[in-house]
XYZ file of C-alpha atoms in Angstrom:
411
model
C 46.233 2.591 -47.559
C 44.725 5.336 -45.251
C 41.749 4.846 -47.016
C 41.551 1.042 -46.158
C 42.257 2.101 -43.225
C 39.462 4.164 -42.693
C 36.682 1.879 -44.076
C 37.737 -0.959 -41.936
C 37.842 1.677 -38.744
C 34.175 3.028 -40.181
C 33.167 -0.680 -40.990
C 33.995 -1.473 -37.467
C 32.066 0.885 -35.888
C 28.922 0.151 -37.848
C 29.094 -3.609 -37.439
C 29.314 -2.790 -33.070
C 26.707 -0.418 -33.565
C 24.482 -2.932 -34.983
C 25.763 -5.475 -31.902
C 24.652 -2.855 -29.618
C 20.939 -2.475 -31.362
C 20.129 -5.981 -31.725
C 21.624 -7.283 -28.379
C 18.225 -9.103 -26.872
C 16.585 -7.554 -24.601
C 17.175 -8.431 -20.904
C 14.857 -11.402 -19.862
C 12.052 -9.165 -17.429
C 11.752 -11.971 -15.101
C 15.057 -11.366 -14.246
C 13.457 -8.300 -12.144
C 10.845 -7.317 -10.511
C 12.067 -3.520 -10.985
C 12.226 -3.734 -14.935
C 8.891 -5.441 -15.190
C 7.139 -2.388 -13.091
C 8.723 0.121 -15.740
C 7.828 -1.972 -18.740
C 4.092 -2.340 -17.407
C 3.938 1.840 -16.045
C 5.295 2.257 -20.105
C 2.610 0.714 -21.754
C -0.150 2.073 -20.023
C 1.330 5.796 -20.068
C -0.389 7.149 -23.067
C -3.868 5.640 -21.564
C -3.034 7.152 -18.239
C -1.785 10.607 -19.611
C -5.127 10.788 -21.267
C -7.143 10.059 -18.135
C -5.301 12.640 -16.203
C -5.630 15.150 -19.104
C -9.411 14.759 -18.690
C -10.057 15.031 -14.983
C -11.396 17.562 -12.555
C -9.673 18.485 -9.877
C -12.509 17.182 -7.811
C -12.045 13.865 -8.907
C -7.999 13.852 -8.442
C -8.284 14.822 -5.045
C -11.243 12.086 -4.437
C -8.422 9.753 -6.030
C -5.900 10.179 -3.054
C -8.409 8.998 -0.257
C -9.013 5.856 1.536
C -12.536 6.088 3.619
C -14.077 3.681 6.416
C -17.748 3.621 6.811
C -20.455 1.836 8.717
C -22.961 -0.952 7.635
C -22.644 -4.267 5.941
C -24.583 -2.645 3.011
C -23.374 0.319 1.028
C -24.520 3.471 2.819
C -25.870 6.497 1.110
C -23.360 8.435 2.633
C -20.403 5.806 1.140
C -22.111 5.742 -2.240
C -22.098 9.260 -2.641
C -18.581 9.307 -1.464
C -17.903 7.431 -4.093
C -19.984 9.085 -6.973
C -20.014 12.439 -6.112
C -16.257 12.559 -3.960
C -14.762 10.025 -6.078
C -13.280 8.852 -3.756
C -10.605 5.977 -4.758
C -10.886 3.669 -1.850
C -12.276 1.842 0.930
C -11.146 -0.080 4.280
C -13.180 -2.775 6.104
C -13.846 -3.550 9.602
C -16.028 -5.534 12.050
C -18.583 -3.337 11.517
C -18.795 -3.589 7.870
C -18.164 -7.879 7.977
C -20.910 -10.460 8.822
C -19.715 -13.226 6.322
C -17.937 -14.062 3.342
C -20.948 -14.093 0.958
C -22.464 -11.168 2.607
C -18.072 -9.186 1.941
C -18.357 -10.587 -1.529
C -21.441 -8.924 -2.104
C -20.649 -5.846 -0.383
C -17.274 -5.661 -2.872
C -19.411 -6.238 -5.756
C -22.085 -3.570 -4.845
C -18.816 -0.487 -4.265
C -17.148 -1.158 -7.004
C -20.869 -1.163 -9.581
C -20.962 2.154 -8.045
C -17.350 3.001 -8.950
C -17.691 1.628 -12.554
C -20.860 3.449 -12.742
C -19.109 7.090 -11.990
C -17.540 9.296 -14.358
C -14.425 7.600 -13.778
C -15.119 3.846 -13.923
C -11.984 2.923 -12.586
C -11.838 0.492 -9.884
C -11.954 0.547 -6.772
C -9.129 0.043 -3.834
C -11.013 -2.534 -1.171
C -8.772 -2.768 2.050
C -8.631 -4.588 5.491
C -5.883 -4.908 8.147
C -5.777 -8.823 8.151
C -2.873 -8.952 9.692
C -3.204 -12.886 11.926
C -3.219 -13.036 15.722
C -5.361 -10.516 17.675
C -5.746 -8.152 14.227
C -8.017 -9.888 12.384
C -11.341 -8.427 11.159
C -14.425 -10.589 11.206
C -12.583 -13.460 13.299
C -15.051 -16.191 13.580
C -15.862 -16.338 10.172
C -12.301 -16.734 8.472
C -9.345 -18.967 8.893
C -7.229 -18.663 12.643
C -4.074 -17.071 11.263
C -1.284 -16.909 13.662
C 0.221 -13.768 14.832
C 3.545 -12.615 13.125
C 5.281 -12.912 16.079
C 4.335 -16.783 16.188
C 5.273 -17.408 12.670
C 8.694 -15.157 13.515
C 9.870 -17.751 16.443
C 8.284 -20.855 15.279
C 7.439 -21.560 11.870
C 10.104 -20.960 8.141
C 9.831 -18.200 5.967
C 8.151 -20.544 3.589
C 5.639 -21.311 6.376
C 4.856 -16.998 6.012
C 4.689 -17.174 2.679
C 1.993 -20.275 2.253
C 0.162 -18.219 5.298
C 0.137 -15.167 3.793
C -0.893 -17.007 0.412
C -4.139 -18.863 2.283
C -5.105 -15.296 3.967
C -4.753 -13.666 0.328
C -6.986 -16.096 -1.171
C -9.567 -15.469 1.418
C -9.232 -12.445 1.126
C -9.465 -12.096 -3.180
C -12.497 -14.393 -2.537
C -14.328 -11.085 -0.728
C -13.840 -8.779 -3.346
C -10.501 -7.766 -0.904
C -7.818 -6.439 -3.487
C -5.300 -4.547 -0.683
C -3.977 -6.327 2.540
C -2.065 -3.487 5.414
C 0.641 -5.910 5.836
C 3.143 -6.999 6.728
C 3.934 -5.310 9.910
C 8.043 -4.768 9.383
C 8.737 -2.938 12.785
C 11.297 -4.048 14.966
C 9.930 -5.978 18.165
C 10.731 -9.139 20.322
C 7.570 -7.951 22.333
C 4.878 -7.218 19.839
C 2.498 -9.800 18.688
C 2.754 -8.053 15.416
C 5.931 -8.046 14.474
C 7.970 -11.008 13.239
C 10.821 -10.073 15.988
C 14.373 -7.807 16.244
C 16.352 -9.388 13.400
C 16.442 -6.807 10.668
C 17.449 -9.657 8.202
C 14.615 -12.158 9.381
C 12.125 -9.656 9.534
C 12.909 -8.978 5.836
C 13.264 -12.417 4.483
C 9.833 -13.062 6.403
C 8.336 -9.867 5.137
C 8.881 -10.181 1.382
C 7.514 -13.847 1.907
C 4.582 -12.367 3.099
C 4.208 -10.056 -0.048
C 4.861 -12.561 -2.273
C 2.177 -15.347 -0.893
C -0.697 -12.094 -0.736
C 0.660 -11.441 -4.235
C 0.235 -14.874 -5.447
C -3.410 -14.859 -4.251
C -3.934 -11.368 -6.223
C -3.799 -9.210 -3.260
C -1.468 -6.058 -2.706
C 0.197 -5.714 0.781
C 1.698 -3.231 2.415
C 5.011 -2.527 4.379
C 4.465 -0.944 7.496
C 4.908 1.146 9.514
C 7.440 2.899 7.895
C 10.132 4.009 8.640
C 9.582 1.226 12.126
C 7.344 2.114 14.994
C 9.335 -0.930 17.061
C 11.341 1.686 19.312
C 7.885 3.326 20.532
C 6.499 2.459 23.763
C 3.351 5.131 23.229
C 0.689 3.311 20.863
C 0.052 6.546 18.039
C -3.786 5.739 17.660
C -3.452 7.789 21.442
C -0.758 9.962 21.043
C 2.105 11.044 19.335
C 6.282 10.071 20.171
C 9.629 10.277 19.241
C 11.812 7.769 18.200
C 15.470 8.742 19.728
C 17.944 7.153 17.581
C 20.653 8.534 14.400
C 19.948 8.301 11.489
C 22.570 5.300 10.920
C 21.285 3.465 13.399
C 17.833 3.083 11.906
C 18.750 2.668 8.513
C 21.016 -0.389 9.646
C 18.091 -1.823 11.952
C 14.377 -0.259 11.542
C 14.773 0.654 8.079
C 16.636 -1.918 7.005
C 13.685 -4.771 5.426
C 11.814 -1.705 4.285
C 15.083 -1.153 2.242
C 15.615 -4.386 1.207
C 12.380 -5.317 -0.012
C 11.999 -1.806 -1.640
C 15.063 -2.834 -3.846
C 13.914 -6.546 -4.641
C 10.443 -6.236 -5.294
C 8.276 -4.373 -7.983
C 6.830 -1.100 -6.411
C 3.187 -2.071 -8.045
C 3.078 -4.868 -5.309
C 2.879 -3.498 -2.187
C 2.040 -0.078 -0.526
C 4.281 2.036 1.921
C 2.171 2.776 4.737
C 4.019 5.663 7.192
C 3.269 6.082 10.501
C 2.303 9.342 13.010
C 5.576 8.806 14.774
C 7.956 11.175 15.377
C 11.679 10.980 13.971
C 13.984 13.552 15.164
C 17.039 12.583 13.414
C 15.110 13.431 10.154
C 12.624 15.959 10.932
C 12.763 17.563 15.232
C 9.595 19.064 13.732
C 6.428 16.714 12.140
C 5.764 12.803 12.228
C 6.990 10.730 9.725
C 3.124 10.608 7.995
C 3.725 14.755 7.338
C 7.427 14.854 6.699
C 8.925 15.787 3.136
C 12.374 14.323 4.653
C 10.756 11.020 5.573
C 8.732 10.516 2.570
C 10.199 12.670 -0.396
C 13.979 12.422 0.725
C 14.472 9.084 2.414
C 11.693 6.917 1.206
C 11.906 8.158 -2.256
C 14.986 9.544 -2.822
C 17.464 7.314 -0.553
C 15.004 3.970 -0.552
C 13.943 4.991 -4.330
C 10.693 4.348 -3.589
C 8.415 4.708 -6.657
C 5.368 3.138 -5.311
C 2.327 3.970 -3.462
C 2.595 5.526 -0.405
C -0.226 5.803 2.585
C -0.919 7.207 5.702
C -1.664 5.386 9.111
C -5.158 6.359 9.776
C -5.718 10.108 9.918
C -7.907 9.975 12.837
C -5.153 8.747 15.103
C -4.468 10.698 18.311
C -0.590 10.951 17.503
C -2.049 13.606 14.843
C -5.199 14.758 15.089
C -5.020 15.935 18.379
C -2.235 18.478 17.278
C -3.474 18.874 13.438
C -7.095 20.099 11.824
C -7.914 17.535 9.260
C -7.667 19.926 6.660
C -4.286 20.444 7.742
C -3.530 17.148 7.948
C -4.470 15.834 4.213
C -2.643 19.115 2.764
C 0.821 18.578 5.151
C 0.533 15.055 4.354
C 0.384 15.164 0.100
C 2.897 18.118 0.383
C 5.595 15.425 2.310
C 4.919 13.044 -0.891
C 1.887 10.934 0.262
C -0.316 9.487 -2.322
C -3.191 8.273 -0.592
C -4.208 9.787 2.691
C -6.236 7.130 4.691
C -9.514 8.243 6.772
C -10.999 5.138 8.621
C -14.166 6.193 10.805
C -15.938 9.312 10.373
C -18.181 10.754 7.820
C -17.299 14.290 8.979
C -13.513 13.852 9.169
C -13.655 12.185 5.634
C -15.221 15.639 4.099
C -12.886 17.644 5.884
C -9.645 15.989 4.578
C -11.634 16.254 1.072
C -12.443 19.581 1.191
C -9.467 20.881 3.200
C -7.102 19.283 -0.059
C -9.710 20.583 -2.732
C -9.506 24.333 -0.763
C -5.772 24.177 -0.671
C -5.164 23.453 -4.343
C -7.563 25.753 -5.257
C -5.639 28.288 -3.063
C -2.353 27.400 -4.472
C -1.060 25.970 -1.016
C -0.572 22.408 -2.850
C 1.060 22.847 -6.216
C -1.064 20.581 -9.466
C 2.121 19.246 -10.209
C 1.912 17.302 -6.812
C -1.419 16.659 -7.025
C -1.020 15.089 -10.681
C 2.216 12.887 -9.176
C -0.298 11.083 -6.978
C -2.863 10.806 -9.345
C -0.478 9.011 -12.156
C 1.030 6.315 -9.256
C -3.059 5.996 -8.316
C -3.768 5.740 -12.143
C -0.960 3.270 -12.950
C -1.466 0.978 -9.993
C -5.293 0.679 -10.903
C -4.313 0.360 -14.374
C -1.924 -2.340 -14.144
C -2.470 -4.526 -11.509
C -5.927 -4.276 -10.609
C -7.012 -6.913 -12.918
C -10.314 -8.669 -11.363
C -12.901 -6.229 -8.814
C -15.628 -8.604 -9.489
C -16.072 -11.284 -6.479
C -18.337 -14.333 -6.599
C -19.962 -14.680 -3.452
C -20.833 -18.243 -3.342
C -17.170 -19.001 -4.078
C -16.080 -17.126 -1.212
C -18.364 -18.694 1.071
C -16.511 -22.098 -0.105
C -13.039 -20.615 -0.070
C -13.017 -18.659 3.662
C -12.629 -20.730 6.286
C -12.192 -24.190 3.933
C -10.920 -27.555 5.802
C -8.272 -27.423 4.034
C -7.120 -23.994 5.074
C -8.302 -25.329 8.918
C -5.752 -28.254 7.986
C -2.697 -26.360 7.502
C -2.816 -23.836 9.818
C -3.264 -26.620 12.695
C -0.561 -28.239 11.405
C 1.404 -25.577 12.020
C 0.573 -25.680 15.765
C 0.250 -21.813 16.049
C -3.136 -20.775 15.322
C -5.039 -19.363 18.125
């Protein structure tokens, strides 16, 4: 009888254990979360590999984001590119005359980048924000400001928006859009206003739409530059408020769309400003506590995360740029973002290289930023190649003119 007993308990066991290992497998549209780890998963052994094989030159040239001038590629960019390795680039005016002329501008970077020793693409990115913040103005579609879409149009209204900008944007040979802007404001043209909750429903619209048009946007400025009166590109401030109080207001869409979305589809972008209740000491951009412990460790943030622009006075009036590009990977940056000058570029590049070589920045930090670089480019950087007669068709089209005015907000 015992013995019945025990090969109906041991029959038991085996049949649940066979439940268990064929239950199906969750459905990954369900989340946006699973899908990011199934997709980082299969392209692990290819990015292992890569990282296995590359200098330390061209990991640190992997964690920049450069400006430059011209509406042609520059000696100075190409070689930032071939030589640097660098990993990515930001428009402006300067660098915009038309859609054809962006297209073929895209097309001629990223030849160079396929042509390096790397041959992985390139990261093309513009602040195309709508309203006053819109790079080459007169030449693509009016989109509104934020702040007009925040008190007068639907959610669904910032999603088609963001969606029409995106597929201008794609058209160029554009792969990364800085926005949304997610700080806190009833007074900024920027910002969709001072709800927390309608600033995120609006904001993960707004990721979604660039998304759908194959462009990557990016919540900023993290963790909410609203409270600041002092703009950081002149100088630095402090934001004087407990920690609850900004991670039930400023911080609270970052955290929200942080635990809805996939991390592959947008950036973190932190700003220069200061946040005592973390850190009394550095701005959020070179603070371990902001980035390593809040964003990543309370937010579980597992994406990409940038600077503001290096060249800002809220930093580099009280940091060297090599200090700057070494305090900033040290606080858990991934990409450190240098928007004007030739000079500063190089000294962020070879401060970093200097500082690893020095043992100041651990390779184990380095090679963190490097496999979130690697696994972004690998997975959703699917098409670098722009056609420029297409874009000339797509920017601007009648019936991208014929929404927006419908809408009764462009400007």
């Amino acid at each position: 009888m015992k013995g019945k007993l025990y090969m109906g308990a041991l029959l038991v066991l085996l049949l649940s254990f066979m439940a268990i290992m064929f239950i199906p497998k969750k459905d990954h549209s369900g989340t946006d979360k699973e899908k990011s780890v199934d997709a980082i998963t299969e392209n692990h052994e290819e990015m292992e590999k890569m990282l296995e094989s590359m200098t330390l030159e061209e990991k640190v040239g992997q964690l920049m984001m450069v400006g430059f001038k011209g509406t042609k590629a520059s000696r100075k960019i190409n070689e930032l590119i071939e030589k640097k390795h660098i990993g990515g680039v930001i428009y402006f005016d300067r660098n915009m005359k038309s859609p054809k002329q962006v297209a073929r501008l895209s097309n001629s970077l990223q030849q160079t980048a396929e042509q390096s020793t790397l041959s992985l693409p390139l990261m093309v990115a513009v602040d195309q924000e709508g309203g006053d913040i819109i790079r080459m103005k007169e030449s693509v579609s009016p989109f509104p400001a934020q702040q007009d879409l925040g008190q007068h149009a639907s959610a669904e209204d910032m999603y088609k928006v963001a969606k029409l900008n995106g597929t201008e944007l794609s058209s160029m040979g554009i792969n990364i859009n800085f926005a949304p802007v997610l700080d806190l404001s009833e007074t900024d043209k920027r910002s969709v206003g001072e709800d927390p909750e309608k600033v995120y429903r609006y904001g993960k619209k707004a990721i979604q739409g660039l998304n759908d048009a194959s462009v990557t946007g990016a919540l900023k400025h993290f963790p909410g530059n609203g409270r600041s009166e002092v703009d950081p590109h002149v100088d630095t401030s402090s934001v004087k408020a407990n920690q609850l109080d900004l991670e039930n207001s400023d911080i609270y869409p970052f955290k929200r769309i942080i635990s809805e979305m996939d991390d592959q589809s947008f950036f973190v972008m932190v700003t220069h400003i200061k946040y005592p209740a973390y850190d009394q000491q550095k701005p959020a951009s070179l603070s371990k506590v902001i980035i390593e412990d809040l964003l990543r460790g309370k937010l579980n943030y597992g994406g990409l995360v940038i600077t503001d622009d290096l060249e800002m006075g809220a930093v580099n009036k009280y940091f060297s740029y090599e200090e700057m590009g070494m305090e900033a990977i040290l606080a858990g940056a991934d990409i450190l973002l240098v928007c004007h000058e030739y000079t500063h570029e190089l000294e962020v590049y070879e401060g970093l290289l200097e500082a690893v070589k020095a043992g100041k920045v651990p390779m184990e930090r380095i090679d963190q930023s490097v496999k979130r670089v690697l696994a972004y480019k690998l997975q959703t950087m699917n098409r670098t190649k722009a056609d420029p007669d297409q874009a000339e068709k797509m920017v601007k089209s009648p019936e991208s003119l014929k929404y927006l005015d419908s809408l009764k907000l462009a400007k």
